[in-house]
Short mmCIF file of C-alpha atoms in Angstrom, two decimals:
data_model
loop_
_atom_site.label_atom_id
_atom_site.label_comp_id
_atom_site.label_asym_id
_atom_site.label_seq_id
_atom_site.Cartn_x
_atom_site.Cartn_y
_atom_site.Cartn_z
CA ASP A 1 0.00 0.00 0.00
CA HIS A 2 2.86 2.40 0.78
CA VAL A 3 4.52 1.71 -2.58
CA ALA A 4 1.23 2.20 -4.42
CA VAL A 5 0.69 5.65 -2.90
CA LEU A 6 4.19 6.75 -3.88
CA ALA A 7 3.99 5.27 -7.37
CA ARG A 8 0.63 6.94 -8.08
CA HIS A 9 2.35 10.22 -7.27
CA ARG A 10 5.03 9.42 -9.87
CA TYR A 11 7.79 8.50 -7.45
CA GLY A 12 10.05 5.65 -8.45
CA VAL A 13 10.27 3.14 -5.62
CA LEU A 14 12.89 0.53 -4.80
CA ALA A 15 11.31 -1.75 -2.19
CA ILE A 16 13.89 -3.89 -0.42
CA ASP A 17 13.70 -6.76 2.02
CA ALA A 18 16.29 -6.60 4.79
CA ARG A 19 18.88 -9.35 4.63
CA GLY A 20 17.45 -12.67 5.73
CA HIS A 21 13.89 -11.38 5.32
CA GLY A 22 11.41 -11.96 2.49
CA ARG A 23 13.32 -12.81 -0.66
CA SER A 24 16.68 -11.44 0.47
CA GLY A 25 19.48 -13.84 1.26
CA GLY A 26 21.92 -13.61 4.10
CA GLU A 27 21.61 -13.96 7.85
CA ALA A 28 18.68 -12.11 9.43
CA MET A 29 19.35 -9.55 12.14
CA ASP A 30 16.01 -8.61 13.65
CA LEU A 31 17.34 -5.57 15.51
CA GLY A 32 18.30 -4.00 12.19
CA TRP A 33 22.01 -3.68 12.95
CA PHE A 34 22.95 -4.41 9.32
CA GLY A 35 20.47 -1.79 8.16
CA ALA A 36 22.91 0.96 7.25
CA LEU A 37 24.87 -1.42 5.01
CA ASP A 38 21.72 -2.72 3.32
CA VAL A 39 20.25 0.73 2.71
CA ASP A 40 23.58 2.12 1.50
CA ALA A 41 23.79 -0.73 -1.02
CA ALA A 42 20.28 0.11 -2.22
CA VAL A 43 21.24 3.77 -2.67
CA SER A 44 24.33 2.76 -4.64
CA PHE A 45 22.11 0.64 -6.89
CA LEU A 46 19.75 3.57 -7.44
CA GLU A 47 22.60 5.90 -8.34
CA ARG A 48 23.56 3.59 -11.21
CA GLN A 49 20.09 3.72 -12.78
CA PRO A 50 19.97 6.21 -15.68
CA GLU A 51 16.41 7.31 -14.90
CA VAL A 52 17.17 8.18 -11.27
CA ASP A 53 18.02 11.70 -10.13
CA ALA A 54 20.72 11.05 -7.53
CA ALA A 55 19.89 14.36 -5.87
CA GLY A 56 16.34 13.18 -5.19
CA ILE A 57 16.78 9.98 -3.18
CA GLY A 58 14.88 9.58 0.10
CA ALA A 59 14.28 6.69 2.48
CA LEU A 60 11.03 5.49 4.04
CA GLY A 61 11.04 2.75 6.67
CA LEU A 62 8.53 1.16 9.01
CA SER A 63 9.38 -0.15 12.48
CA MET A 64 12.81 -1.80 12.17
CA GLY A 65 13.00 -0.25 8.72
CA GLY A 66 12.44 3.16 10.27
CA VAL A 67 15.41 2.60 12.56
CA GLU A 68 17.48 1.44 9.59
CA ALA A 69 16.52 4.45 7.48
CA LEU A 70 17.67 6.83 10.21
CA THR A 71 20.96 5.06 10.91
CA ALA A 72 21.72 4.77 7.20
CA ALA A 73 21.04 8.44 6.53
CA ALA A 74 23.28 9.42 9.44
CA SER A 75 26.31 8.11 7.55
CA ASP A 76 25.13 8.50 3.96
CA PRO A 77 24.54 12.07 2.75
CA ARG A 78 23.17 10.72 -0.53
CA ILE A 79 19.90 10.13 1.35
CA ARG A 80 18.33 13.56 1.14
CA ALA A 81 15.25 12.97 3.30
CA VAL A 82 13.93 10.33 5.70
CA ILE A 83 10.48 9.16 6.74
CA SER A 84 10.63 6.89 9.77
CA GLU A 85 7.38 5.37 11.03
CA GLY A 86 7.28 3.45 14.29
CA ALA A 87 10.97 3.71 15.14
CA GLY A 88 11.62 2.48 18.64
CA VAL A 89 14.74 1.13 20.31
CA GLY A 90 17.71 0.31 18.11
CA THR A 91 20.37 0.15 20.82
CA PHE A 92 20.61 0.05 24.60
CA THR A 93 21.48 3.74 24.49
CA ASP A 94 18.10 4.41 22.87
CA ALA A 95 16.34 2.50 25.64
CA SER A 96 18.17 4.41 28.36
CA SER A 97 17.36 7.77 26.76
CA ARG A 98 13.82 7.63 28.17
CA GLY A 99 15.08 8.28 31.67
CA PRO A 100 12.94 7.16 34.63
CA ALA A 101 10.02 6.30 32.34
CA GLY A 102 12.03 3.46 30.85
CA TRP A 103 13.97 2.17 33.82
CA LEU A 104 11.87 -0.96 34.28
CA SER A 105 12.61 -2.09 30.72
CA LEU A 106 16.37 -1.52 30.85
CA PRO A 107 17.33 -5.03 32.08
CA TYR A 108 15.45 -6.55 29.15
CA PHE A 109 17.14 -4.30 26.59
CA TRP A 110 20.56 -4.78 28.18
CA VAL A 111 20.29 -8.58 27.94
CA ARG A 112 18.88 -8.40 24.41
CA HIS A 113 21.60 -6.15 23.08
CA VAL A 114 24.51 -7.85 24.82
CA ALA A 115 23.29 -11.19 23.44
CA ALA A 116 22.89 -9.68 19.96
CA ASP A 117 26.38 -8.24 20.11
CA LEU A 118 27.84 -11.60 21.07
CA MET A 119 25.83 -13.70 18.62
CA SER A 120 25.91 -11.48 15.54
CA ALA A 121 28.70 -10.22 13.33
CA ALA A 122 26.89 -6.90 13.01
CA GLU A 123 28.34 -3.87 14.72
CA THR A 124 26.13 -2.04 17.19
CA PRO A 125 24.77 1.01 15.32
CA ILE A 126 24.81 4.54 16.63
CA ALA A 127 21.99 5.66 18.90
CA LEU A 128 19.03 7.24 17.14
CA LYS A 129 19.44 10.57 18.91
CA GLU A 130 22.96 10.75 17.52
CA ALA A 131 21.64 9.71 14.11
CA MET A 132 19.15 12.57 14.16
CA ALA A 133 21.94 15.02 14.97
CA ARG A 134 24.06 13.73 12.08
CA ILE A 135 21.20 13.82 9.58
CA ALA A 136 20.40 17.48 10.26
CA PRO A 137 19.83 19.76 8.44
CA ARG A 138 18.37 17.22 6.02
CA PRO A 139 14.62 16.86 6.67
CA VAL A 140 13.12 14.00 8.68
CA LEU A 141 9.46 13.06 9.19
CA LEU A 142 8.82 10.87 12.23
CA ILE A 143 5.47 9.10 12.56
CA SER A 144 4.46 7.64 15.92
CA GLY A 145 1.46 5.50 16.79
CA LYS A 146 -0.12 3.95 19.87
CA GLY A 147 1.47 6.27 22.45
CA GLY A 148 3.59 5.03 25.34
CA ALA A 149 7.25 4.29 24.72
CA GLU A 150 7.02 4.78 20.95
CA THR A 151 5.67 8.30 21.30
CA ASP A 152 8.05 9.13 24.13
CA LEU A 153 11.08 7.99 22.13
CA ASN A 154 10.07 9.77 18.93
CA ARG A 155 9.50 13.00 20.81
CA ARG A 156 13.05 12.74 22.13
CA TYR A 157 14.42 11.98 18.67
CA GLN A 158 12.59 14.92 17.14
CA ALA A 159 13.80 17.26 19.87
CA VAL A 160 17.40 16.67 18.76
CA ALA A 161 16.80 18.47 15.45
CA PRO A 162 13.58 20.48 15.79
CA ALA A 163 14.42 22.84 12.92
CA SER A 164 14.73 20.07 10.34
CA SER A 165 12.35 17.39 11.62
CA GLU A 166 8.67 17.00 12.35
CA LEU A 167 6.68 14.47 14.34
CA TRP A 168 3.20 13.23 13.47
CA GLU A 169 1.61 11.52 16.47
CA LEU A 170 -1.31 9.09 16.13
CA PRO A 171 -2.33 7.78 19.57
CA ASP A 172 -5.32 5.95 18.01
CA THR A 173 -3.13 3.96 15.62
CA SER A 174 -1.37 0.64 16.08
CA HIS A 175 2.35 0.34 15.48
CA SER A 176 3.19 1.25 11.85
CA HIS A 177 -0.46 1.19 10.77
CA ALA A 178 -0.94 4.88 9.90
CA ILE A 179 -1.58 4.24 6.21
CA TRP A 180 -4.55 2.00 7.07
CA THR A 181 -6.08 4.03 9.91
CA HIS A 182 -5.53 7.44 8.28
CA PRO A 183 -4.94 6.71 4.56
CA GLU A 184 -5.79 10.13 3.16
CA GLU A 185 -3.80 12.05 5.75
CA TRP A 186 -0.87 9.62 5.44
CA ALA A 187 -0.74 10.26 1.70
CA ARG A 188 -1.07 14.02 2.14
CA ARG A 189 1.61 14.30 4.80
CA VAL A 190 4.11 11.88 3.28
CA LEU A 191 3.78 13.14 -0.28
CA GLY A 192 3.87 16.76 0.84
CA PHE A 193 7.02 16.08 2.84
CA LEU A 194 8.75 14.30 -0.04
CA ASP A 195 7.72 16.92 -2.59
CA GLY A 196 9.13 19.67 -0.41
CA ALA A 197 12.34 17.80 0.34
CA LEU A 198 13.20 16.16 -2.98
CA LEU A 199 11.62 17.84 -5.98
CA PRO A 200 14.13 19.94 -7.96
CA SER A 201 11.62 22.75 -8.45
CA ASN A 202 11.53 23.34 -4.72
CA GLU A 203 15.30 23.64 -4.56
CA GLU A 204 15.25 26.13 -7.44
CA THR A 205 12.55 28.18 -5.74
CA ALA A 206 14.43 28.17 -2.46
CA GLY A 207 17.60 29.30 -4.23
#
C-alpha cells in the first residue's frame, strides 16, 4: 500500500527486504544492525540507474525499517530525506534515553543487546538521537502510533533536530499502521514532505 501511494504520485520506488527477510538472502538480524549497510547498497544501486536523479533519493522505513533508514542516513549524505514510522529502540542507548520512564525495561534491553552483540557479526549502530543530529539539516518526518514508549522515544528523537524534523503523532493507531487508519492524511503528509524535500523545483525556488 505504501509503494502504491508513492507510485501513483510518480515516485520511483525501490522496495527492499532486509537481509534474511522476504526474498533477500543472508543472515537475518532482527534488531536492524545491518540496516545501514543494506540501505547504503540500495542507494548505490539507485545511483547507477539512468532514470534516477541522484539528488532526489529519500528513504522510508517502518518499524525496524524506520530505525534502519535513520541510521543509514546518518552516515550517507546521498539520502536527502527520511520518513521513519514506528521507530523504537535500536540500541541500549536508545532505551536508556527515556530516563525514569524506561527504567523498568532496561534489564530486558541490556540482555537483548549484549546477546545480539555476542551472537551477531553486526556492529552495534549509533543511537538514534545521535543519528538525528548527524542527519540534520536534512529533513526527517517521524510518525508515531499507539502512544507510550514509541511516542516518548520519537519526541526525544525529534527534539534533537527540531528545525529540520517533524513528528506526526497518532495515539489511536497501532504500530506502523498509519496508512490504514488514516490513509488520506498519510498520503497528504508523506507526499507533501517528499515533494518539499526532494523535488528539484523546490530547490530552485528556495535558491
